[in-house]
Amino acid sequence: MKYIWRLLPISFILLMTGCGVENLSALDPQGPVAEMQYSLIQLSLYIMIFVMVIVFSIYIFVIYRFREKPGDTHIPKQVHGNRTLEIIWTTIPILLLLMLAIPNVMDTFTLADVGVTDEEAGEGEEIDHITIDVTAHQFWWEFDYPEYEITSGQEMYIPTDTRIIINLQSSDVIHSFWVPALAGKQDNVPGIENDMWFEAPEEGVYMGKCTELCGPSHWQMDFKVIAVDPDTFDTWATNMAEPPEQVTDPEGEVAVDGRGVFEQSCISCHAVGDEGGNTGPNLTNYGEREALAGYLDPTDENLEAWLRDTQEYKPGNEMPNFNHDAINDEEMEALIAYLNELKILED
Ligand code: HEC
Ligand SMILES: [Cu+2]
């Protein structure tokens, strides 16, 4: 027991490794934007290490070399000002700051340019690109694809190796859009449109977060960027606009019509295909969600718990709780079966 405190650093290390959640790290950059930003981080880190090593070496040397020794009565020579030293320690920091500033300013301009002309290919040649308008809501994300006239909620599908141009907006307070593995963060500010771009070379699910304190459920305002190959993306976009017919209740297991319950209680806020409101996330592909409400496992139990008591899961969100008077158990079962079947990619 006496040495239990020795476990402290170990548990600290274990705790910190928990921070390396898959694809939620700016230190594992994917694509040109994240890589550019990562190399700037590395550059400043190396410069800082360089300065630290020199300063600490001189410091330690001076402490040992000039410490008072027993019987030392001699007071060192008092000097004031040394032109050579002054010039050296003014010039070196200026050079270091220039080394930092030049690539930073150059990359800032590259990143700020969301244009799509391909300079290497010549005038008028466009880079493969799509535009996504990202609207932040307390506490969920809306992704509109103006070129495809589709909207998705919480999960943003993108084609790989394509420039994704992002326009950031907010419907209420200030939020901030961050997908660490793909690009640095930028704010969603009401009344202002900010833009940015990124590309994902690899297929995969990239985690995103709201990084501006925006209300009681801010910490659960997670989303996903799902990069798929361009063909899959086209299928996805086509089917989002016109989802395949749903075979609700294929085995005839549930007596109540889930779609009917949805139309009665949910459609005023949630759209499936081009039908329905947009106060809440579009649910056209709910059955393919990686997460429920951004952060829960999309199991039946969690879905029911969420519908019954959404205010418990995300306090302050705009969806009402549905108790047993609003939706009875039978209707709930049918509704869940209906939602799980909302798939547009797999059969
Ligand atoms: C008054 C509007 C409103 C009504 C009615 C409503 N919802 Fe919602 N719903 C929302 C909002 C807003 C959210 C986003 C909550 C958040 O994450 O902050 C949401 C989130 C959800 C989610 C999570 C979505 C996701 O992408 O993970 C599901 C599933 C859902 N609602 C299903 C339903 C069902 C089923 C009904 C009907 C029984 C319903 N909702 C009724 C507004 C509504
Ligand atoms: Cu937010």
mmCIF file of C-alpha atoms and ligand atoms in Angstrom:
data_model
loop_
_atom_site.group_PDB
_atom_site.id
_atom_site.type_symbol
_atom_site.label_atom_id
_atom_site.label_comp_id
_atom_site.label_asym_id
_atom_site.label_seq_id
_atom_site.Cartn_x
_atom_site.Cartn_y
_atom_site.Cartn_z
ATOM 1 C CA MET A 1 0.000 0.000 0.000
ATOM 2 C CA LYS A 2 2.912 2.286 0.800
ATOM 3 C CA TYR A 3 3.963 2.475 -2.818
ATOM 4 C CA ILE A 4 0.523 2.811 -4.318
ATOM 5 C CA TRP A 5 1.257 6.380 -5.354
ATOM 6 C CA ARG A 6 3.708 4.926 -7.853
ATOM 7 C CA LEU A 7 0.704 3.754 -9.851
ATOM 8 C CA LEU A 8 -0.238 7.389 -10.354
ATOM 9 C CA PRO A 9 1.996 8.078 -13.352
ATOM 10 C CA ILE A 10 0.921 4.760 -14.904
ATOM 11 C CA SER A 11 -2.755 5.561 -14.560
ATOM 12 C CA PHE A 12 -2.036 9.025 -15.937
ATOM 13 C CA ILE A 13 -0.393 7.481 -19.003
ATOM 14 C CA LEU A 14 -3.347 5.104 -19.451
ATOM 15 C CA LEU A 15 -5.712 8.045 -19.135
ATOM 16 C CA MET A 16 -3.825 10.026 -21.759
ATOM 17 C CA THR A 17 -3.794 7.111 -24.220
ATOM 18 C CA GLY A 18 -7.582 7.282 -23.974
ATOM 19 C CA CYS A 19 -7.277 10.647 -25.710
ATOM 20 C CA GLY A 20 -6.098 8.948 -28.892
ATOM 21 C CA VAL A 21 -9.624 7.976 -29.977
ATOM 22 C CA GLU A 22 -9.587 6.580 -33.483
ATOM 23 C CA ASN A 23 -9.503 9.279 -36.133
ATOM 24 C CA LEU A 24 -9.967 12.076 -33.632
ATOM 25 C CA SER A 25 -6.399 13.245 -33.707
ATOM 26 C CA ALA A 26 -4.755 16.174 -35.436
ATOM 27 C CA LEU A 27 -1.497 14.237 -34.958
ATOM 28 C CA ASP A 28 -2.629 11.560 -37.407
ATOM 29 C CA PRO A 29 -3.413 13.890 -40.313
ATOM 30 C CA GLN A 30 -5.387 12.666 -43.343
ATOM 31 C CA GLY A 31 -5.372 14.669 -46.537
ATOM 32 C CA PRO A 32 -3.619 17.833 -47.723
ATOM 33 C CA VAL A 33 -5.151 20.354 -45.304
ATOM 34 C CA ALA A 34 -4.516 18.372 -42.127
ATOM 35 C CA GLU A 35 -1.028 17.490 -43.365
ATOM 36 C CA MET A 36 -0.182 21.125 -44.022
ATOM 37 C CA GLN A 37 -1.380 22.093 -40.553
ATOM 38 C CA TYR A 38 0.481 19.191 -38.979
ATOM 39 C CA SER A 39 3.751 20.201 -40.621
ATOM 40 C CA LEU A 40 3.317 23.705 -39.163
ATOM 41 C CA ILE A 41 2.786 22.176 -35.724
ATOM 42 C CA GLN A 42 5.953 20.105 -36.207
ATOM 43 C CA LEU A 43 7.975 23.096 -37.386
ATOM 44 C CA SER A 44 7.083 25.195 -34.342
ATOM 45 C CA LEU A 45 7.694 22.210 -32.084
ATOM 46 C CA TYR A 46 11.202 21.660 -33.496
ATOM 47 C CA ILE A 47 12.043 25.344 -33.168
ATOM 48 C CA MET A 48 10.837 25.317 -29.562
ATOM 49 C CA ILE A 49 12.875 22.197 -28.787
ATOM 50 C CA PHE A 50 15.950 23.831 -30.361
ATOM 51 C CA VAL A 51 15.518 26.979 -28.225
ATOM 52 C CA MET A 52 14.800 24.966 -25.103
ATOM 53 C CA VAL A 53 17.875 22.749 -25.456
ATOM 54 C CA ILE A 54 20.199 25.735 -25.931
ATOM 55 C CA VAL A 55 18.671 27.860 -23.155
ATOM 56 C CA PHE A 56 18.586 25.008 -20.650
ATOM 57 C CA SER A 57 22.144 23.934 -21.488
ATOM 58 C CA ILE A 58 23.451 27.444 -20.861
ATOM 59 C CA TYR A 59 21.357 27.691 -17.701
ATOM 60 C CA ILE A 60 22.634 24.402 -16.249
ATOM 61 C CA PHE A 61 26.208 25.219 -17.271
ATOM 62 C CA VAL A 62 26.019 28.616 -15.550
ATOM 63 C CA ILE A 63 24.504 27.173 -12.371
ATOM 64 C CA TYR A 64 27.364 24.701 -12.001
ATOM 65 C CA ARG A 65 30.213 26.829 -13.301
ATOM 66 C CA PHE A 66 29.482 29.955 -11.274
ATOM 67 C CA ARG A 67 28.006 28.608 -8.039
ATOM 68 C CA GLU A 68 29.505 29.892 -4.802
ATOM 69 C CA LYS A 69 32.229 27.626 -3.451
ATOM 70 C CA PRO A 70 33.261 27.290 0.231
ATOM 71 C CA GLY A 71 35.648 30.075 1.199
ATOM 72 C CA ASP A 72 34.717 32.100 -1.873
ATOM 73 C CA THR A 73 34.925 35.767 -0.924
ATOM 74 C CA HIS A 74 35.633 37.138 -4.347
ATOM 75 C CA ILE A 75 32.794 39.126 -5.939
ATOM 76 C CA PRO A 76 32.734 38.585 -9.729
ATOM 77 C CA LYS A 77 33.521 41.458 -12.051
ATOM 78 C CA GLN A 78 30.384 43.577 -12.552
ATOM 79 C CA VAL A 79 29.647 44.293 -16.211
ATOM 80 C CA HIS A 80 26.914 46.190 -17.966
ATOM 81 C CA GLY A 81 25.903 45.571 -21.551
ATOM 82 C CA ASN A 82 27.692 43.500 -24.141
ATOM 83 C CA ARG A 83 27.083 44.602 -27.693
ATOM 84 C CA THR A 84 28.052 41.271 -29.328
ATOM 85 C CA LEU A 85 25.743 39.299 -27.035
ATOM 86 C CA GLU A 86 22.882 41.761 -27.528
ATOM 87 C CA ILE A 87 23.191 41.460 -31.300
ATOM 88 C CA ILE A 88 23.335 37.651 -31.158
ATOM 89 C CA TRP A 89 20.297 37.255 -28.970
ATOM 90 C CA THR A 90 18.278 39.704 -30.989
ATOM 91 C CA THR A 91 19.191 38.235 -34.363
ATOM 92 C CA ILE A 92 18.604 34.568 -33.529
ATOM 93 C CA PRO A 93 14.976 35.075 -32.374
ATOM 94 C CA ILE A 94 14.289 37.240 -35.449
ATOM 95 C CA LEU A 95 15.547 34.447 -37.691
ATOM 96 C CA LEU A 96 13.530 31.856 -35.789
ATOM 97 C CA LEU A 97 10.378 33.985 -36.021
ATOM 98 C CA LEU A 98 10.918 34.405 -39.768
ATOM 99 C CA MET A 99 11.299 30.646 -40.117
ATOM 100 C CA LEU A 100 7.935 30.314 -38.374
ATOM 101 C CA ALA A 101 6.208 33.217 -40.097
ATOM 102 C CA ILE A 102 7.007 32.521 -43.746
ATOM 103 C CA PRO A 103 5.487 29.015 -44.024
ATOM 104 C CA ASN A 104 2.610 30.042 -41.722
ATOM 105 C CA VAL A 105 1.616 33.005 -43.862
ATOM 106 C CA MET A 106 2.010 31.012 -47.093
ATOM 107 C CA ASP A 107 -0.124 28.122 -45.839
ATOM 108 C CA THR A 108 -2.716 30.505 -44.408
ATOM 109 C CA PHE A 109 -3.270 31.908 -47.897
ATOM 110 C CA THR A 110 -3.433 28.419 -49.427
ATOM 111 C CA LEU A 111 -5.991 27.321 -46.843
ATOM 112 C CA ALA A 112 -8.079 30.480 -47.134
ATOM 113 C CA ASP A 113 -8.451 29.969 -50.884
ATOM 114 C CA VAL A 114 -11.504 27.770 -51.360
ATOM 115 C CA GLY A 115 -11.339 28.268 -55.135
ATOM 116 C CA VAL A 116 -11.581 25.285 -57.460
ATOM 117 C CA THR A 117 -9.502 26.275 -60.480
ATOM 118 C CA ASP A 118 -6.648 23.913 -61.108
ATOM 119 C CA GLU A 119 -3.614 26.133 -61.634
ATOM 120 C CA GLU A 120 -1.454 23.329 -62.971
ATOM 121 C CA ALA A 121 -4.045 22.257 -65.550
ATOM 122 C CA GLY A 122 -4.509 25.832 -66.758
ATOM 123 C CA GLU A 123 -7.304 28.422 -67.037
ATOM 124 C CA GLY A 124 -10.862 27.242 -66.564
ATOM 125 C CA GLU A 125 -9.916 23.731 -65.495
ATOM 126 C CA GLU A 126 -11.760 22.835 -62.317
ATOM 127 C CA ILE A 127 -10.670 20.545 -59.521
ATOM 128 C CA ASP A 128 -13.159 17.764 -58.653
ATOM 129 C CA HIS A 129 -15.204 19.293 -55.906
ATOM 130 C CA ILE A 130 -18.506 19.348 -54.073
ATOM 131 C CA THR A 131 -20.017 22.008 -51.823
ATOM 132 C CA ILE A 132 -21.590 21.286 -48.467
ATOM 133 C CA ASP A 133 -23.434 23.903 -46.417
ATOM 134 C CA VAL A 134 -22.971 23.009 -42.774
ATOM 135 C CA THR A 135 -25.554 24.478 -40.417
ATOM 136 C CA ALA A 136 -25.008 24.012 -36.706
ATOM 137 C CA HIS A 137 -28.040 23.727 -34.417
ATOM 138 C CA GLN A 138 -28.261 23.256 -30.679
ATOM 139 C CA PHE A 139 -27.143 20.336 -30.595
ATOM 140 C CA TRP A 140 -26.917 18.723 -33.993
ATOM 141 C CA TRP A 141 -25.493 19.223 -37.462
ATOM 142 C CA GLU A 142 -27.263 19.719 -40.773
ATOM 143 C CA PHE A 143 -25.412 19.039 -44.024
ATOM 144 C CA ASP A 144 -26.949 20.464 -47.210
ATOM 145 C CA TYR A 145 -25.561 19.510 -50.607
ATOM 146 C CA PRO A 146 -26.777 22.319 -52.925
ATOM 147 C CA GLU A 147 -25.474 20.621 -56.099
ATOM 148 C CA TYR A 148 -27.512 17.503 -55.290
ATOM 149 C CA GLU A 149 -30.431 19.181 -53.522
ATOM 150 C CA ILE A 150 -30.170 16.804 -50.596
ATOM 151 C CA THR A 151 -29.796 17.186 -46.841
ATOM 152 C CA SER A 152 -28.355 14.819 -44.302
ATOM 153 C CA GLY A 153 -28.241 15.005 -40.517
ATOM 154 C CA GLN A 154 -25.381 14.206 -38.134
ATOM 155 C CA GLU A 155 -23.375 12.212 -40.675
ATOM 156 C CA MET A 156 -21.699 13.878 -43.620
ATOM 157 C CA TYR A 157 -20.934 11.559 -46.529
ATOM 158 C CA ILE A 158 -18.133 12.704 -48.825
ATOM 159 C CA PRO A 159 -16.344 11.169 -51.819
ATOM 160 C CA THR A 160 -12.626 10.408 -51.366
ATOM 161 C CA ASP A 161 -10.008 12.432 -53.253
ATOM 162 C CA THR A 162 -12.430 15.255 -53.931
ATOM 163 C CA ARG A 163 -12.173 18.816 -52.720
ATOM 164 C CA ILE A 164 -14.905 19.397 -50.166
ATOM 165 C CA ILE A 165 -15.875 23.044 -49.891
ATOM 166 C CA ILE A 166 -17.575 23.804 -46.620
ATOM 167 C CA ASN A 167 -19.771 26.824 -45.895
ATOM 168 C CA LEU A 168 -20.357 27.185 -42.183
ATOM 169 C CA GLN A 169 -23.503 28.722 -40.729
ATOM 170 C CA SER A 170 -25.458 28.580 -37.508
ATOM 171 C CA SER A 171 -29.173 28.683 -36.792
ATOM 172 C CA ASP A 172 -28.812 29.848 -33.203
ATOM 173 C CA VAL A 173 -25.617 30.461 -31.204
ATOM 174 C CA ILE A 174 -21.922 30.197 -32.056
ATOM 175 C CA HIS A 175 -20.694 26.644 -32.640
ATOM 176 C CA SER A 176 -17.417 25.421 -34.072
ATOM 177 C CA PHE A 177 -16.834 22.728 -36.677
ATOM 178 C CA TRP A 178 -13.861 20.446 -36.088
ATOM 179 C CA VAL A 179 -12.826 17.194 -37.732
ATOM 180 C CA PRO A 180 -9.300 16.930 -36.286
ATOM 181 C CA ALA A 181 -7.967 14.295 -38.695
ATOM 182 C CA LEU A 182 -9.072 16.289 -41.760
ATOM 183 C CA ALA A 183 -8.706 19.989 -40.927
ATOM 184 C CA GLY A 184 -8.421 22.602 -38.201
ATOM 185 C CA LYS A 185 -11.525 24.036 -36.586
ATOM 186 C CA GLN A 186 -13.615 26.957 -37.751
ATOM 187 C CA ASP A 187 -16.563 28.739 -36.152
ATOM 188 C CA ASN A 188 -20.227 28.604 -37.172
ATOM 189 C CA VAL A 189 -21.410 32.129 -36.392
ATOM 190 C CA PRO A 190 -25.049 33.243 -36.781
ATOM 191 C CA GLY A 191 -25.363 35.738 -39.624
ATOM 192 C CA ILE A 192 -21.848 35.130 -40.942
ATOM 193 C CA GLU A 193 -20.733 32.569 -43.492
ATOM 194 C CA ASN A 194 -17.257 31.113 -42.947
ATOM 195 C CA ASP A 195 -15.726 28.826 -45.483
ATOM 196 C CA MET A 196 -13.009 26.202 -45.526
ATOM 197 C CA TRP A 197 -12.018 23.132 -47.535
ATOM 198 C CA PHE A 198 -10.464 19.720 -47.076
ATOM 199 C CA GLU A 199 -9.930 16.431 -48.850
ATOM 200 C CA ALA A 200 -9.954 12.879 -47.523
ATOM 201 C CA PRO A 201 -7.698 10.490 -49.448
ATOM 202 C CA GLU A 202 -8.773 7.406 -47.486
ATOM 203 C CA GLU A 203 -12.202 5.868 -46.998
ATOM 204 C CA GLY A 204 -13.218 5.885 -43.379
ATOM 205 C CA VAL A 205 -15.236 7.382 -40.577
ATOM 206 C CA TYR A 206 -13.775 10.584 -39.196
ATOM 207 C CA MET A 207 -15.035 11.887 -35.882
ATOM 208 C CA GLY A 208 -16.104 15.493 -35.572
ATOM 209 C CA LYS A 209 -16.926 17.703 -32.624
ATOM 210 C CA CYS A 210 -18.475 21.030 -31.795
ATOM 211 C CA THR A 211 -15.666 22.948 -30.127
ATOM 212 C CA GLU A 212 -17.455 26.087 -28.993
ATOM 213 C CA LEU A 213 -19.428 25.934 -25.752
ATOM 214 C CA CYS A 214 -22.978 26.292 -27.093
ATOM 215 C CA GLY A 215 -25.316 25.160 -24.297
ATOM 216 C CA PRO A 216 -26.048 22.342 -21.852
ATOM 217 C CA SER A 217 -25.553 19.524 -24.400
ATOM 218 C CA HIS A 218 -22.525 20.993 -26.139
ATOM 219 C CA TRP A 219 -20.289 18.087 -25.159
ATOM 220 C CA GLN A 220 -22.544 15.615 -26.996
ATOM 221 C CA MET A 221 -22.671 17.598 -30.209
ATOM 222 C CA ASP A 222 -20.588 15.025 -32.069
ATOM 223 C CA PHE A 223 -20.840 14.151 -35.735
ATOM 224 C CA LYS A 224 -19.140 11.949 -38.293
ATOM 225 C CA VAL A 225 -17.585 12.527 -41.676
ATOM 226 C CA ILE A 226 -17.891 9.345 -43.701
ATOM 227 C CA ALA A 227 -15.577 9.171 -46.705
ATOM 228 C CA VAL A 228 -16.614 6.644 -49.357
ATOM 229 C CA ASP A 229 -15.369 6.041 -52.903
ATOM 230 C CA PRO A 230 -16.900 8.412 -55.488
ATOM 231 C CA ASP A 231 -19.195 5.735 -56.993
ATOM 232 C CA THR A 232 -20.668 4.866 -53.608
ATOM 233 C CA PHE A 233 -21.072 8.560 -52.947
ATOM 234 C CA ASP A 234 -23.076 9.002 -56.171
ATOM 235 C CA THR A 235 -25.352 6.113 -55.207
ATOM 236 C CA TRP A 236 -25.745 7.615 -51.762
ATOM 237 C CA ALA A 237 -26.605 11.076 -53.117
ATOM 238 C CA THR A 238 -29.093 9.710 -55.661
ATOM 239 C CA ASN A 239 -30.802 7.545 -53.047
ATOM 240 C CA MET A 240 -30.899 10.340 -50.483
ATOM 241 C CA ALA A 241 -32.939 12.373 -52.969
ATOM 242 C CA GLU A 242 -35.197 9.452 -53.823
ATOM 243 C CA PRO A 243 -34.931 6.718 -51.219
ATOM 244 C CA PRO A 244 -35.774 3.188 -52.349
ATOM 245 C CA GLU A 245 -39.273 1.969 -51.400
ATOM 246 C CA GLN A 246 -39.341 0.804 -47.793
ATOM 247 C CA VAL A 247 -40.677 -2.635 -47.101
ATOM 248 C CA THR A 248 -41.958 -1.749 -43.680
ATOM 249 C CA ASP A 249 -42.444 -4.873 -41.660
ATOM 250 C CA PRO A 250 -41.239 -7.530 -44.154
ATOM 251 C CA GLU A 251 -42.145 -10.507 -41.946
ATOM 252 C CA GLY A 252 -45.424 -9.087 -40.827
ATOM 253 C CA GLU A 253 -44.182 -9.235 -37.252
ATOM 254 C CA VAL A 254 -45.499 -5.936 -35.991
ATOM 255 C CA ALA A 255 -49.172 -5.267 -36.074
ATOM 256 C CA VAL A 256 -48.913 -1.483 -36.131
ATOM 257 C CA ASP A 257 -47.676 0.463 -39.143
ATOM 258 C CA GLY A 258 -44.411 2.172 -38.107
ATOM 259 C CA ARG A 259 -44.557 4.672 -40.930
ATOM 260 C CA GLY A 260 -48.026 5.661 -39.702
ATOM 261 C CA VAL A 261 -46.663 6.410 -36.225
ATOM 262 C CA PHE A 262 -43.837 8.380 -37.797
ATOM 263 C CA GLU A 263 -46.246 10.449 -39.862
ATOM 264 C CA GLN A 264 -48.330 11.169 -36.826
ATOM 265 C CA SER A 265 -45.638 12.116 -34.304
ATOM 266 C CA CYS A 266 -42.356 12.805 -36.051
ATOM 267 C CA ILE A 267 -42.666 13.993 -39.641
ATOM 268 C CA SER A 268 -43.352 17.601 -38.699
ATOM 269 C CA CYS A 269 -39.717 17.828 -37.551
ATOM 270 C CA HIS A 270 -37.921 15.010 -39.395
ATOM 271 C CA ALA A 271 -37.768 14.397 -43.128
ATOM 272 C CA VAL A 272 -37.434 11.057 -44.881
ATOM 273 C CA GLY A 273 -36.648 11.640 -48.544
ATOM 274 C CA ASP A 274 -38.150 14.961 -49.567
ATOM 275 C CA GLU A 275 -41.094 14.654 -47.194
ATOM 276 C CA GLY A 276 -41.061 16.173 -43.741
ATOM 277 C CA GLY A 277 -39.875 19.094 -41.651
ATOM 278 C CA ASN A 278 -36.363 20.198 -40.868
ATOM 279 C CA THR A 279 -36.488 21.150 -37.193
ATOM 280 C CA GLY A 280 -34.570 17.922 -36.529
ATOM 281 C CA PRO A 281 -32.015 15.834 -38.439
ATOM 282 C CA ASN A 282 -33.006 14.266 -41.766
ATOM 283 C CA LEU A 283 -33.651 10.565 -41.123
ATOM 284 C CA THR A 284 -33.637 9.229 -44.724
ATOM 285 C CA ASN A 285 -30.703 6.924 -43.923
ATOM 286 C CA TYR A 286 -31.276 6.504 -40.177
ATOM 287 C CA GLY A 287 -30.782 2.709 -40.452
ATOM 288 C CA GLU A 288 -27.165 3.293 -41.520
ATOM 289 C CA ARG A 289 -26.214 5.652 -38.680
ATOM 290 C CA GLU A 290 -22.841 5.112 -37.017
ATOM 291 C CA ALA A 291 -24.261 6.826 -33.954
ATOM 292 C CA LEU A 292 -27.608 7.903 -32.546
ATOM 293 C CA ALA A 293 -27.960 11.588 -31.716
ATOM 294 C CA GLY A 294 -24.251 11.980 -32.410
ATOM 295 C CA TYR A 295 -22.916 9.946 -29.534
ATOM 296 C CA LEU A 296 -25.066 6.916 -28.586
ATOM 297 C CA ASP A 297 -24.774 3.401 -30.004
ATOM 298 C CA PRO A 298 -27.711 3.098 -32.440
ATOM 299 C CA THR A 299 -29.222 0.010 -30.783
ATOM 300 C CA ASP A 300 -32.980 -0.557 -30.373
ATOM 301 C CA GLU A 301 -32.715 -0.084 -26.611
ATOM 302 C CA ASN A 302 -30.920 3.236 -26.988
ATOM 303 C CA LEU A 303 -33.347 4.402 -29.663
ATOM 304 C CA GLU A 304 -36.338 3.679 -27.441
ATOM 305 C CA ALA A 305 -34.643 5.299 -24.457
ATOM 306 C CA TRP A 306 -33.840 8.339 -26.600
ATOM 307 C CA LEU A 307 -37.411 8.689 -27.879
ATOM 308 C CA ARG A 308 -38.944 8.263 -24.441
ATOM 309 C CA ASP A 309 -36.563 10.583 -22.660
ATOM 310 C CA THR A 310 -34.575 12.668 -25.123
ATOM 311 C CA GLN A 311 -34.291 15.564 -22.681
ATOM 312 C CA GLU A 312 -32.389 13.293 -20.316
ATOM 313 C CA TYR A 313 -29.883 12.384 -23.043
ATOM 314 C CA LYS A 314 -29.407 15.854 -24.502
ATOM 315 C CA PRO A 315 -30.809 18.466 -22.109
ATOM 316 C CA GLY A 316 -32.182 21.507 -23.902
ATOM 317 C CA ASN A 317 -32.516 19.954 -27.360
ATOM 318 C CA GLU A 318 -35.652 20.757 -29.358
ATOM 319 C CA MET A 319 -37.192 17.292 -29.432
ATOM 320 C CA PRO A 320 -39.997 16.489 -26.953
ATOM 321 C CA ASN A 321 -40.070 13.317 -24.827
ATOM 322 C CA PHE A 322 -42.592 10.707 -25.996
ATOM 323 C CA ASN A 323 -44.097 8.923 -22.984
ATOM 324 C CA HIS A 324 -46.415 5.881 -23.106
ATOM 325 C CA ASP A 325 -49.488 8.080 -23.538
ATOM 326 C CA ALA A 326 -48.011 9.594 -26.694
ATOM 327 C CA ILE A 327 -46.653 6.324 -28.124
ATOM 328 C CA ASN A 328 -47.584 2.958 -26.609
ATOM 329 C CA ASP A 329 -45.257 -0.065 -26.552
ATOM 330 C CA GLU A 330 -46.720 -1.617 -29.665
ATOM 331 C CA GLU A 331 -46.421 1.595 -31.636
ATOM 332 C CA MET A 332 -42.889 2.068 -30.328
ATOM 333 C CA GLU A 333 -41.855 -1.369 -31.579
ATOM 334 C CA ALA A 334 -43.284 -0.629 -35.026
ATOM 335 C CA LEU A 335 -41.691 2.807 -35.128
ATOM 336 C CA ILE A 336 -38.258 1.384 -34.246
ATOM 337 C CA ALA A 337 -38.624 -1.326 -36.913
ATOM 338 C CA TYR A 338 -39.493 1.372 -39.448
ATOM 339 C CA LEU A 339 -36.529 3.599 -38.506
ATOM 340 C CA ASN A 340 -34.066 0.691 -38.625
ATOM 341 C CA GLU A 341 -35.157 -0.082 -42.167
ATOM 342 C CA LEU A 342 -34.356 3.385 -43.435
ATOM 343 C CA LYS A 343 -31.303 2.287 -45.399
ATOM 344 C CA ILE A 344 -30.204 3.569 -48.762
ATOM 345 C CA LEU A 345 -26.855 1.923 -49.439
ATOM 346 C CA GLU A 346 -27.288 -1.757 -48.556
ATOM 347 C CA ASP A 347 -30.212 -3.895 -49.615
HETATM 348 C C1 HEC B 1 -40.379 19.247 -32.306
HETATM 349 C C2 HEC B 1 -39.556 18.593 -33.258
HETATM 350 C C3 HEC B 1 -39.296 17.098 -33.159
HETATM 351 C C4 HEC B 1 -40.217 16.081 -33.092
HETATM 352 C C5 HEC B 1 -41.729 16.172 -33.063
HETATM 353 C C6 HEC B 1 -39.444 14.861 -33.115
HETATM 354 N N1 HEC B 1 -38.110 15.161 -33.150
HETATM 355 FE FE1 HEC B 1 -36.616 13.789 -33.253
HETATM 356 N N2 HEC B 1 -35.266 15.282 -33.122
HETATM 357 C C7 HEC B 1 -35.557 16.623 -33.101
HETATM 358 C C8 HEC B 1 -34.322 17.363 -32.935
HETATM 359 C C9 HEC B 1 -34.187 18.861 -32.851
HETATM 360 C C10 HEC B 1 -33.294 16.397 -32.865
HETATM 361 C C11 HEC B 1 -31.807 16.666 -32.671
HETATM 362 C C12 HEC B 1 -31.489 16.545 -31.210
HETATM 363 C C13 HEC B 1 -30.028 16.794 -30.942
HETATM 364 O O1 HEC B 1 -29.232 15.918 -31.270
HETATM 365 O O2 HEC B 1 -29.743 17.863 -30.433
HETATM 366 C C14 HEC B 1 -33.927 15.111 -33.000
HETATM 367 C C15 HEC B 1 -33.213 13.898 -33.020
HETATM 368 C C16 HEC B 1 -33.778 12.688 -33.318
HETATM 369 C C17 HEC B 1 -33.056 11.464 -33.571
HETATM 370 C C18 HEC B 1 -31.557 11.320 -33.587
HETATM 371 C C19 HEC B 1 -31.141 11.574 -34.996
HETATM 372 C C20 HEC B 1 -29.766 11.212 -35.400
HETATM 373 O O3 HEC B 1 -29.434 11.595 -36.519
HETATM 374 O O4 HEC B 1 -29.019 10.567 -34.695
HETATM 375 C C21 HEC B 1 -33.975 10.504 -33.849
HETATM 376 C C22 HEC B 1 -33.696 9.069 -34.229
HETATM 377 C C23 HEC B 1 -35.263 11.118 -33.745
HETATM 378 N N3 HEC B 1 -35.111 12.441 -33.437
HETATM 379 C C24 HEC B 1 -36.435 10.448 -33.953
HETATM 380 C C25 HEC B 1 -37.694 11.012 -33.755
HETATM 381 C C26 HEC B 1 -38.901 10.272 -33.823
HETATM 382 C C27 HEC B 1 -38.987 8.800 -34.147
HETATM 383 C C28 HEC B 1 -39.913 11.136 -33.549
HETATM 384 C C29 HEC B 1 -41.375 10.851 -33.446
HETATM 385 C C30 HEC B 1 -41.762 9.920 -32.445
HETATM 386 C C31 HEC B 1 -39.304 12.447 -33.348
HETATM 387 N N4 HEC B 1 -37.957 12.325 -33.465
HETATM 388 C C32 HEC B 1 -40.006 13.607 -33.096
HETATM 389 C C33 HEC B 1 -36.784 17.194 -33.214
HETATM 390 C C34 HEC B 1 -37.974 16.498 -33.173
HETATM 391 CU CU CU B 2 -22.337 23.436 -30.654
#
